[in-house]
Amino acid sequence: MQTGCSVAWGSKTVVITFSHPLSSPLKGNELKKMKPNRGKTCAGERDYVYMLSAGNQHFVLTVPLKFPVQENISHLHGRLMLLHNLPCFVENDLKQSLNKFIEDETIKGYDREAEMALEAVKSGEVDINQLAETWAKAYKETTLEYAKPEENSWDEDFADVYHDLIHSPASETLLNLEHNYFVSISELISERDVELKKLQERQGAEMDKVMQELGKSLTDQDVNSLAARHFESQQDLENKWTNELKQSTAIQKQEYQEWVIKLHHDLKNPNNSSISDEIKVQPSQLRDSVEGNGRIYEEQSLLEESFTIHLGAQLKTMHNLRLLRADMLDFCKHKRNHRNGVKLHRLQTAMSLYSTSLCGLVLLVDNRISSYSGIKRDFATVCQECTDFHFPGIQEQLEIVQKVVLKARAQRSNKAKRHHGNKDSGIEDKSKNIERNQSNILQGEFYITRHSNLSEIHVAFHLCVDDNVRSGNITARDPAIMGLRNILKVCCTHDITTISIPLLLVHDMSEEMTIPWCLKRAELVFKCVKGMLVNVSAHF
């Protein structure tokens, strides 16, 4: 670091000159704390000269500095003090002198660049019109007052149009059209189920015949070959119906959105005399369901009780609490009949779709982000029975969630490796476990899907739980309870004013869930909800 230094004595003056600039040999932690100057200055080396007088002796320190200076000036000052064993009483003076020198030389560098730019403009090397356009564009992009307003996307425009129509006399027409689309998709799904059932029955009969001949005229290879053909046939049939459903829903969505836009445009035109015919509901246009098709949802008598509660110590807030015995998917399913109660539920959901009074639902799922088993499959089936005209389909949303989870897992794993260096065996084992299941979520985590085609909800919270929730010894620190707290926090910060929660944190009852077990679990969930609501009310 001190190579090439020369010391000259004469007239009681000591001159110390370094041939290498101090800006080059930074390493390690010093390199991490660099603070580069903004902009560009003329690069080059300039000699910093510091004069020190001690009694009758005068010392001159000359150090070449490379500009632009990208080191922290405090670090550079400390290195000068350390390398040359300078006395402590010159520390402040050296720092001020160094700061002033770097600041002055940087400004001079800017001035030189400005002069060179002006000369380039005067000589015609730079097109002044193009330069003015570039400056004007940069100014508009960085100054909010002169920036162009952001253009609304198609989804935002359609949302505004739909919100206006659903609060107009055309609301009943919209609901009836959505119901007709729902009946059409439901019929396709019924045909698919019937065809798949017939194929399975036919394949089952063929397999029974083959199994009877096994060991006589047929071998295990023949059985495996037949099973492979059956699987391929079933996959081909499922793919055929999946493509047909996708095509039907895409056509319905396009037709619906175009009709909504046209109807809104006609409503805005006061001279349009045919508008009353467009929103007029004809009984013959409604497609009532046919009894006995196997997909009518039976209505059961509901057991429910409602309460009004006030929470908070000083500032009390009012909440409505409803205890209801029902399947969680009953809040999602559409009914095919046109009874007033069903239509009112659907109308309320549609009118509050783009509002500050959203409705949510908590579903308890496993750690795999999919729709292939359990309640996830049943929920996806309900979502697919009616076309979603506002949001992506359930499968598209799950694919987006998987991508986000993979990205989050990778970032978390890299951060853990940087901080701990994989020295801790426990951390290393946990990191390996996460890497083996990159697309899975952890207990207590949840993902959110949005829906406009469900009966009474707009948002579904998919909370990951395990079999531990069936035991009777979970506490307030259990991942399921902590996940429920986080869900309530999201509801309070994102205008979800109604949330349906499985009170016992299970969807199916079993023998070990006795009355004491139910009372203990209900008390735990109630305390969790109360504590979260009180905490949130104190901050809003």
Coordinates of C-alpha atoms in Angstrom, one line a residue:
M1 CA 0.0 0.0 0.0
Q2 CA 3.0 2.3 0.6
T3 CA 5.1 1.2 -2.4
G4 CA 6.7 3.9 -4.4
C5 CA 6.7 6.5 -1.6
S6 CA 9.5 9.0 -1.5
V7 CA 10.6 11.3 1.3
A8 CA 12.5 14.6 0.7
W9 CA 14.1 16.7 3.3
G10 CA 14.9 20.3 2.8
S11 CA 14.3 23.7 4.5
K12 CA 12.8 21.8 7.4
T13 CA 9.9 20.7 5.2
V14 CA 8.9 17.0 4.9
V15 CA 7.0 16.0 1.7
I16 CA 5.3 12.6 1.6
T17 CA 4.1 11.5 -1.9
F18 CA 2.3 8.3 -2.8
S19 CA 2.4 7.1 -6.3
H20 CA -0.8 4.9 -6.0
P21 CA -4.2 6.6 -5.3
L22 CA -5.8 5.6 -2.1
S23 CA -9.1 4.9 -3.9
S24 CA -7.8 1.6 -5.3
P25 CA -6.8 -0.8 -2.5
L26 CA -10.1 -1.0 -0.6
K27 CA -11.1 -4.5 0.3
G28 CA -13.5 -6.5 2.5
N29 CA -15.9 -4.6 4.7
E30 CA -14.7 -1.2 3.5
L31 CA -15.9 -2.1 0.0
K32 CA -19.4 -2.9 1.2
K33 CA -19.8 0.6 2.7
M34 CA -18.9 2.6 -0.4
K35 CA -21.3 5.5 -1.1
P36 CA -20.9 6.4 -4.8
N37 CA -21.5 10.0 -5.8
R38 CA -24.5 10.7 -8.0
G39 CA -23.9 11.6 -11.6
K40 CA -20.7 11.5 -13.5
T41 CA -17.7 13.7 -13.3
C42 CA -14.5 13.8 -15.4
A43 CA -12.5 10.8 -14.3
G44 CA -8.8 11.3 -13.4
E45 CA -6.4 11.7 -10.6
R46 CA -5.9 14.9 -8.6
D47 CA -3.3 15.5 -5.9
Y48 CA -4.7 16.3 -2.4
V49 CA -2.1 18.4 -0.5
Y50 CA -2.3 18.8 3.3
M51 CA 0.1 21.1 5.1
L52 CA 0.9 20.6 8.8
S53 CA 3.0 22.8 11.0
A54 CA 4.6 21.5 14.2
G55 CA 6.8 24.1 15.8
N56 CA 9.5 25.1 13.4
Q57 CA 8.9 22.1 11.2
H58 CA 6.4 22.0 8.3
F59 CA 5.0 18.8 6.8
V60 CA 3.3 18.5 3.5
L61 CA 1.2 15.4 2.7
T62 CA 0.4 14.8 -0.9
V63 CA -2.0 12.0 -1.8
P64 CA -3.3 11.3 -5.4
L65 CA -7.1 10.7 -5.3
K66 CA -9.0 9.1 -8.1
F67 CA -12.1 10.9 -9.1
P68 CA -15.0 10.4 -8.9
V69 CA -14.4 9.4 -5.3
Q70 CA -16.6 6.4 -4.5
E71 CA -15.3 5.6 -1.0
N72 CA -16.9 6.8 2.2
I73 CA -15.0 10.0 3.1
S74 CA -14.8 9.1 6.8
H75 CA -13.2 5.7 5.9
L76 CA -10.6 7.5 3.7
H77 CA -9.9 10.0 6.4
G78 CA -9.3 7.2 8.9
R79 CA -7.0 5.4 6.6
L80 CA -4.9 8.5 6.2
M81 CA -4.6 9.0 9.9
L82 CA -3.6 5.3 10.4
L83 CA -1.2 4.9 7.5
H84 CA 0.9 8.1 8.3
N85 CA 0.6 8.0 12.1
L86 CA -0.7 11.5 12.1
P87 CA -1.2 13.1 15.6
C88 CA -4.7 13.2 16.9
F89 CA -4.9 17.0 17.2
V90 CA -5.0 17.3 13.3
E91 CA -7.8 14.8 12.9
N92 CA -10.7 17.3 12.7
D93 CA -8.7 19.7 10.6
L94 CA -7.7 16.9 8.2
K95 CA -11.2 15.7 7.8
Q96 CA -12.6 19.2 7.1
S97 CA -9.8 19.9 4.6
L98 CA -10.4 16.5 2.9
N99 CA -14.1 17.1 2.6
K100 CA -13.7 20.5 1.2
F101 CA -11.1 19.3 -1.4
I102 CA -13.3 16.5 -2.6
E103 CA -16.4 18.7 -2.7
D104 CA -14.6 21.5 -4.7
E105 CA -13.0 19.1 -7.2
T106 CA -16.3 17.3 -7.7
I107 CA -18.0 20.6 -8.5
K108 CA -15.2 21.5 -10.8
G109 CA -15.7 18.2 -12.6
Y110 CA -19.4 18.9 -13.0
D111 CA -18.6 22.4 -14.3
R112 CA -16.1 20.9 -16.8
E113 CA -18.7 18.4 -18.1
A114 CA -21.3 21.2 -18.4
E115 CA -18.8 23.3 -20.4
M116 CA -18.1 20.4 -22.7
A117 CA -21.8 19.7 -23.2
L118 CA -22.5 23.3 -24.0
E119 CA -19.6 23.4 -26.5
A120 CA -21.0 20.2 -28.1
V121 CA -24.4 21.9 -28.5
K122 CA -22.8 25.1 -29.9
S123 CA -20.7 23.2 -32.4
G124 CA -23.7 21.2 -33.7
E125 CA -22.4 17.8 -32.5
V126 CA -25.7 17.4 -30.5
D127 CA -29.1 18.0 -32.0
I128 CA -30.7 20.7 -29.8
N129 CA -34.3 19.6 -30.6
Q130 CA -33.6 16.0 -29.7
L131 CA -32.0 17.2 -26.5
A132 CA -35.0 19.4 -25.6
E133 CA -37.4 16.5 -26.2
T134 CA -35.3 14.2 -23.9
W135 CA -35.2 16.8 -21.1
A136 CA -39.0 17.4 -21.5
K137 CA -39.7 13.7 -21.3
A138 CA -37.5 13.2 -18.3
Y139 CA -39.1 16.2 -16.5
K140 CA -42.6 15.0 -17.1
E141 CA -41.8 11.5 -15.9
T142 CA -40.2 12.7 -12.7
T143 CA -42.6 15.6 -11.9
L144 CA -46.1 14.5 -10.8
E145 CA -47.7 17.8 -11.7
Y146 CA -46.8 17.5 -15.4
A147 CA -47.0 13.7 -15.7
K148 CA -49.8 12.2 -17.8
P149 CA -52.6 10.5 -15.9
E150 CA -52.4 6.8 -15.9
E151 CA -54.8 5.2 -18.3
N152 CA -57.3 2.7 -16.9
S153 CA -56.9 -0.9 -17.9
W154 CA -59.7 -2.9 -19.4
D155 CA -60.4 -4.6 -16.1
E156 CA -60.7 -1.3 -14.3
D157 CA -63.1 0.1 -17.0
F158 CA -65.2 -3.0 -16.9
A159 CA -65.3 -2.9 -13.1
D160 CA -66.6 0.7 -13.2
V161 CA -69.2 -0.2 -15.9
Y162 CA -70.4 -3.2 -14.0
H163 CA -70.6 -1.3 -10.7
D164 CA -72.9 1.3 -12.4
L165 CA -75.2 -1.3 -14.0
I166 CA -75.6 -3.5 -10.9
H167 CA -76.9 -0.4 -9.1
S168 CA -79.3 0.4 -11.9
P169 CA -82.6 -1.0 -13.1
A170 CA -80.6 -3.4 -15.3
S171 CA -79.4 -5.4 -12.2
E172 CA -82.1 -8.0 -12.5
T173 CA -81.2 -8.5 -16.2
L174 CA -77.6 -9.0 -15.3
L175 CA -78.4 -11.6 -12.6
N176 CA -80.7 -13.5 -14.9
L177 CA -78.1 -13.6 -17.7
E178 CA -75.5 -14.9 -15.2
H179 CA -78.0 -17.5 -14.1
N180 CA -78.6 -18.7 -17.6
Y181 CA -74.8 -19.0 -18.2
F182 CA -74.6 -20.9 -14.9
V183 CA -77.3 -23.4 -16.0
S184 CA -75.5 -23.9 -19.3
I185 CA -72.1 -24.7 -17.7
S186 CA -73.8 -26.9 -15.1
E187 CA -75.4 -29.0 -17.9
L188 CA -72.1 -29.5 -19.6
I189 CA -70.6 -30.6 -16.3
S190 CA -73.5 -33.0 -15.8
E191 CA -72.9 -34.5 -19.2
R192 CA -69.2 -34.8 -18.4
D193 CA -69.9 -36.6 -15.2
V194 CA -72.4 -39.0 -16.8
E195 CA -70.0 -39.8 -19.7
L196 CA -67.1 -40.4 -17.3
K197 CA -69.2 -42.6 -15.1
K198 CA -70.3 -44.7 -18.1
L199 CA -66.6 -45.1 -19.2
Q200 CA -65.6 -46.1 -15.7
E201 CA -68.4 -48.7 -15.5
R202 CA -67.4 -50.1 -18.9
Q203 CA -63.7 -50.2 -18.0
G204 CA -64.6 -51.9 -14.7
A205 CA -66.5 -54.6 -16.4
E206 CA -63.6 -55.2 -18.9
M207 CA -61.1 -55.4 -16.0
D208 CA -63.3 -57.9 -14.1
K209 CA -63.3 -60.2 -17.2
V210 CA -59.6 -59.9 -17.6
M211 CA -59.0 -60.7 -13.9
Q212 CA -61.1 -63.8 -14.2
E213 CA -58.9 -65.0 -17.1
L214 CA -55.7 -64.1 -15.3
G215 CA -53.4 -67.1 -15.0
K216 CA -55.4 -69.1 -17.6
S217 CA -55.2 -67.4 -21.0
L218 CA -53.9 -64.0 -19.8
T219 CA -50.8 -62.8 -17.9
D220 CA -49.9 -59.9 -15.7
Q221 CA -48.6 -58.1 -18.8
D222 CA -52.0 -58.3 -20.4
V223 CA -53.6 -56.8 -17.3
N224 CA -51.1 -53.9 -17.1
S225 CA -51.6 -53.2 -20.8
L226 CA -55.4 -53.0 -20.4
A227 CA -55.0 -50.8 -17.3
A228 CA -52.7 -48.4 -19.3
R229 CA -55.3 -48.3 -22.1
H230 CA -58.0 -47.5 -19.7
F231 CA -56.0 -44.7 -18.1
E232 CA -55.2 -43.2 -21.5
S233 CA -58.9 -43.4 -22.5
Q234 CA -60.0 -41.7 -19.3
Q235 CA -57.3 -39.0 -19.7
D236 CA -58.4 -38.3 -23.3
L237 CA -62.0 -38.0 -22.2
E238 CA -61.2 -35.7 -19.3
N239 CA -59.0 -33.5 -21.5
K240 CA -61.8 -33.3 -24.1
W241 CA -64.3 -32.0 -21.6
T242 CA -61.8 -29.7 -20.0
N243 CA -61.1 -28.0 -23.3
E244 CA -64.8 -27.8 -24.1
L245 CA -65.5 -26.2 -20.7
K246 CA -62.6 -23.7 -21.1
Q247 CA -63.9 -22.8 -24.6
S248 CA -67.5 -22.4 -23.3
T249 CA -66.5 -20.2 -20.4
A250 CA -64.2 -18.0 -22.6
I251 CA -67.1 -17.5 -25.0
Q252 CA -69.5 -16.7 -22.2
K253 CA -67.0 -14.2 -20.6
Q254 CA -66.5 -12.4 -23.9
E255 CA -70.2 -12.2 -24.8
Y256 CA -71.1 -11.1 -21.3
Q257 CA -68.5 -8.3 -21.1
E258 CA -69.4 -7.0 -24.6
W259 CA -73.1 -7.0 -23.7
V260 CA -72.4 -5.2 -20.4
I261 CA -70.3 -2.5 -22.2
K262 CA -73.0 -2.1 -24.9
L263 CA -75.8 -1.8 -22.3
H264 CA -73.9 0.8 -20.3
H265 CA -73.3 2.8 -23.5
D266 CA -77.0 2.6 -24.4
L267 CA -78.0 3.7 -20.9
K268 CA -75.8 6.8 -21.2
N269 CA -77.6 7.7 -24.4
P270 CA -80.9 9.4 -23.4
N271 CA -82.2 9.3 -27.0
N272 CA -82.1 5.5 -27.2
S273 CA -85.7 4.2 -27.3
S274 CA -84.8 0.5 -27.3
I275 CA -83.1 0.5 -23.9
S276 CA -86.3 -0.5 -22.1
D277 CA -86.5 -3.6 -24.3
E278 CA -82.8 -4.5 -23.5
I279 CA -83.3 -4.6 -19.8
K280 CA -86.8 -6.0 -19.9
V281 CA -87.0 -9.5 -18.3
Q282 CA -89.0 -11.9 -20.3
P283 CA -90.2 -15.0 -18.5
S284 CA -89.6 -17.1 -21.6
Q285 CA -85.9 -16.1 -21.6
L286 CA -85.2 -17.7 -18.2
R287 CA -83.9 -21.2 -18.3
D288 CA -85.4 -23.0 -15.4
S289 CA -83.7 -26.1 -14.3
V290 CA -85.1 -29.5 -14.9
E291 CA -85.8 -31.6 -11.9
G292 CA -84.1 -34.9 -11.6
N293 CA -80.8 -34.1 -13.3
G294 CA -78.8 -35.0 -10.3
R295 CA -77.2 -31.7 -9.7
I296 CA -79.9 -29.9 -7.7
Y297 CA -78.6 -28.9 -4.3
E298 CA -81.0 -29.9 -1.5
E299 CA -82.0 -27.2 0.9
Q300 CA -81.7 -28.2 4.5
S301 CA -83.2 -26.4 7.4
L302 CA -80.6 -24.1 9.0
L303 CA -79.9 -23.8 12.7
E304 CA -78.6 -20.3 13.3
E305 CA -78.6 -17.6 16.0
S306 CA -77.4 -14.0 15.8
F307 CA -75.9 -11.7 18.3
T308 CA -74.7 -8.1 18.5
I309 CA -71.5 -7.6 20.5
H310 CA -69.4 -4.6 21.6
L311 CA -65.7 -5.0 21.9
G312 CA -63.1 -2.6 23.2
A313 CA -62.1 -1.0 26.5
Q314 CA -62.6 2.8 25.9
L315 CA -63.7 3.0 22.3
K316 CA -66.1 0.2 21.8
T317 CA -66.9 -1.1 18.3
M318 CA -70.0 -3.0 17.3
H319 CA -69.9 -6.4 15.5
N320 CA -72.6 -8.8 14.4
L321 CA -71.9 -12.5 15.2
R322 CA -73.9 -15.3 13.6
L323 CA -73.6 -18.9 14.6
L324 CA -74.8 -21.2 11.8
R325 CA -74.8 -24.9 11.2
A326 CA -73.9 -25.4 7.6
D327 CA -71.3 -26.8 5.1
M328 CA -68.7 -24.1 4.3
L329 CA -69.4 -24.7 0.6
D330 CA -73.0 -23.7 1.0
F331 CA -71.8 -20.1 1.0
C332 CA -70.4 -20.7 -2.4
K333 CA -72.9 -22.8 -4.3
H334 CA -75.5 -21.4 -6.6
K335 CA -79.1 -22.6 -6.5
R336 CA -80.9 -23.3 -9.7
N337 CA -84.3 -22.2 -8.7
H338 CA -85.4 -18.5 -8.6
R339 CA -86.7 -18.2 -5.1
N340 CA -86.5 -14.7 -3.7
G341 CA -84.1 -15.6 -0.9
V342 CA -81.5 -17.0 -3.3
K343 CA -81.9 -14.0 -5.7
L344 CA -81.5 -11.6 -2.8
H345 CA -78.3 -13.3 -1.7
R346 CA -76.8 -13.1 -5.2
L347 CA -77.9 -9.5 -5.7
Q348 CA -76.2 -8.5 -2.4
T349 CA -73.0 -10.2 -3.4
A350 CA -73.0 -8.6 -6.9
M351 CA -73.7 -5.1 -5.6
S352 CA -70.9 -5.3 -3.1
L353 CA -68.3 -6.8 -5.5
Y354 CA -66.5 -3.4 -6.1
S355 CA -67.1 -1.9 -2.7
T356 CA -65.6 -1.6 0.8
S357 CA -67.9 -4.3 2.2
L358 CA -66.5 -7.6 0.9
C359 CA -67.3 -11.1 2.1
G360 CA -64.7 -13.7 2.9
L361 CA -64.5 -17.4 3.7
V362 CA -61.9 -19.6 5.4
L363 CA -61.2 -23.0 4.0
L364 CA -58.9 -25.5 5.8
V365 CA -56.6 -27.1 3.2
D366 CA -53.4 -29.2 3.2
N367 CA -49.9 -27.9 2.3
R368 CA -50.2 -28.6 -1.5
I369 CA -51.4 -25.7 -3.7
S370 CA -53.8 -27.7 -6.0
S371 CA -57.4 -28.6 -6.5
Y372 CA -57.2 -32.3 -6.9
S373 CA -58.4 -33.7 -3.5
G374 CA -60.6 -33.0 -0.5
I375 CA -62.4 -29.8 0.0
K376 CA -60.1 -28.1 -2.5
R377 CA -61.5 -30.3 -5.3
D378 CA -65.1 -29.6 -4.2
F379 CA -64.4 -25.9 -4.0
A380 CA -62.9 -25.9 -7.5
T381 CA -65.9 -27.8 -8.9
V382 CA -68.2 -25.1 -7.5
C383 CA -66.1 -22.3 -8.9
Q384 CA -66.1 -24.0 -12.4
E385 CA -69.9 -24.4 -12.5
C386 CA -70.3 -20.7 -13.1
T387 CA -68.2 -18.5 -15.4
D388 CA -66.2 -15.8 -13.5
F389 CA -66.7 -12.6 -15.6
H390 CA -64.3 -10.5 -13.5
F391 CA -61.4 -12.5 -12.3
P392 CA -59.2 -15.3 -13.6
G393 CA -60.4 -18.9 -13.1
I394 CA -59.5 -20.9 -10.0
Q395 CA -56.7 -22.9 -11.8
E396 CA -55.1 -19.7 -13.2
Q397 CA -55.1 -18.1 -9.7
L398 CA -53.5 -21.3 -8.2
E399 CA -50.8 -21.3 -10.8
I400 CA -50.0 -17.6 -9.9
V401 CA -49.9 -18.6 -6.2
Q402 CA -47.5 -21.4 -6.9
K403 CA -45.1 -19.1 -8.8
V404 CA -45.2 -16.6 -5.9
V405 CA -44.5 -19.3 -3.3
L406 CA -41.6 -20.6 -5.3
K407 CA -40.1 -17.2 -5.5
A408 CA -40.6 -16.5 -1.8
R409 CA -39.1 -19.8 -0.9
A410 CA -36.0 -19.1 -3.0
Q411 CA -35.5 -15.7 -1.5
R412 CA -36.0 -17.0 2.0
S413 CA -33.5 -19.8 1.5
N414 CA -30.9 -17.5 0.0
K415 CA -31.3 -15.1 2.8
A416 CA -30.9 -17.9 5.4
K417 CA -27.7 -19.2 3.7
R418 CA -26.2 -15.7 3.6
H419 CA -26.9 -15.0 7.3
H420 CA -26.0 -18.4 8.8
G421 CA -23.7 -19.9 6.2
N422 CA -25.3 -23.3 6.8
K423 CA -23.2 -23.8 9.9
D424 CA -26.2 -24.6 12.1
S425 CA -27.3 -28.2 11.5
G426 CA -30.9 -27.4 12.5
I427 CA -31.1 -24.5 10.1
E428 CA -29.5 -26.7 7.4
D429 CA -32.0 -29.5 7.9
K430 CA -34.9 -27.0 7.7
S431 CA -33.4 -25.4 4.6
K432 CA -33.1 -28.8 2.9
N433 CA -36.7 -29.7 3.9
I434 CA -37.9 -26.5 2.3
E435 CA -35.9 -27.1 -0.8
R436 CA -37.4 -30.6 -1.2
N437 CA -40.9 -29.1 -1.2
Q438 CA -40.5 -25.7 -2.9
S439 CA -44.1 -25.5 -4.0
N440 CA -45.7 -26.4 -0.7
I441 CA -46.7 -23.9 2.0
L442 CA -46.1 -24.2 5.7
Q443 CA -48.6 -24.8 8.5
G444 CA -50.4 -21.5 9.4
E445 CA -49.7 -19.9 6.0
F446 CA -52.5 -19.1 3.6
Y447 CA -53.2 -18.0 0.1
I448 CA -56.1 -15.9 -1.3
T449 CA -58.3 -16.4 -4.3
R450 CA -60.8 -13.9 -5.7
H451 CA -64.2 -14.7 -7.1
S452 CA -67.2 -13.0 -8.5
N453 CA -69.2 -16.1 -9.4
L454 CA -69.9 -17.5 -6.0
S455 CA -73.1 -17.2 -4.1
E456 CA -72.2 -15.2 -1.0
I457 CA -68.5 -14.6 -0.9
H458 CA -65.9 -12.6 -2.8
V459 CA -62.6 -13.8 -1.2
A460 CA -61.5 -17.3 -0.2
F461 CA -58.7 -17.7 2.4
H462 CA -57.1 -21.1 2.0
L463 CA -55.5 -21.8 5.4
C464 CA -52.9 -24.6 5.7
V465 CA -53.5 -26.9 8.6
D466 CA -52.5 -30.5 9.5
D467 CA -54.0 -33.3 11.5
N468 CA -52.9 -31.6 14.8
V469 CA -56.0 -29.4 14.7
R470 CA -58.1 -32.6 15.5
S471 CA -56.3 -33.0 18.8
G472 CA -57.6 -31.3 21.9
N473 CA -54.4 -29.7 23.1
I474 CA -53.7 -26.9 20.6
T475 CA -53.0 -23.5 22.2
A476 CA -53.2 -19.9 21.1
R477 CA -49.7 -20.2 19.6
D478 CA -50.6 -23.0 17.3
P479 CA -49.9 -22.3 13.6
A480 CA -53.6 -22.7 12.7
I481 CA -54.6 -20.0 15.3
M482 CA -51.8 -17.7 14.3
G483 CA -52.8 -18.1 10.7
L484 CA -56.4 -17.2 11.6
R485 CA -55.1 -14.1 13.4
N486 CA -53.3 -13.1 10.2
I487 CA -56.4 -13.7 8.1
L488 CA -58.4 -11.4 10.4
K489 CA -55.7 -8.7 10.1
V490 CA -55.9 -8.9 6.3
C491 CA -59.7 -8.6 6.5
C492 CA -59.4 -5.5 8.6
T493 CA -56.9 -3.8 6.3
H494 CA -58.6 -4.7 3.0
D495 CA -62.3 -3.9 3.5
I496 CA -63.5 -7.5 4.1
T497 CA -66.2 -6.7 6.6
T498 CA -67.8 -10.2 6.7
I499 CA -65.8 -13.4 7.3
S500 CA -67.1 -17.0 7.7
I501 CA -64.9 -19.2 9.9
P502 CA -65.3 -22.9 10.7
L503 CA -65.7 -22.5 14.4
L504 CA -64.1 -25.8 15.4
L505 CA -61.3 -25.5 12.8
V506 CA -62.4 -28.7 11.1
H507 CA -64.8 -29.4 8.2
D508 CA -65.8 -32.9 9.2
M509 CA -66.7 -34.2 12.7
S510 CA -65.3 -37.4 14.0
E511 CA -65.8 -39.6 17.1
E512 CA -63.1 -38.0 19.2
M513 CA -64.7 -34.6 18.9
T514 CA -66.9 -34.9 22.1
I515 CA -68.9 -32.1 23.6
P516 CA -66.1 -31.0 26.0
W517 CA -63.7 -31.0 23.0
C518 CA -66.1 -28.8 21.0
L519 CA -66.6 -26.4 23.9
K520 CA -62.9 -26.0 24.5
R521 CA -62.2 -25.5 20.8
A522 CA -65.0 -23.0 20.3
E523 CA -63.8 -21.0 23.3
L524 CA -60.2 -20.9 21.9
V525 CA -61.4 -19.6 18.5
F526 CA -63.7 -17.0 20.1
K527 CA -60.9 -15.7 22.2
C528 CA -58.6 -15.5 19.2
V529 CA -61.2 -13.6 17.2
K530 CA -62.0 -11.3 20.1
G531 CA -58.4 -10.5 20.8
M532 CA -57.7 -9.7 17.2
L533 CA -60.7 -7.5 16.7
V534 CA -59.9 -5.6 19.9
N535 CA -56.3 -5.1 18.9
V536 CA -57.3 -3.9 15.4
S537 CA -60.0 -1.6 16.7
A538 CA -57.4 0.2 18.9
H539 CA -55.3 1.0 15.8
F540 CA -58.0 2.1 13.4

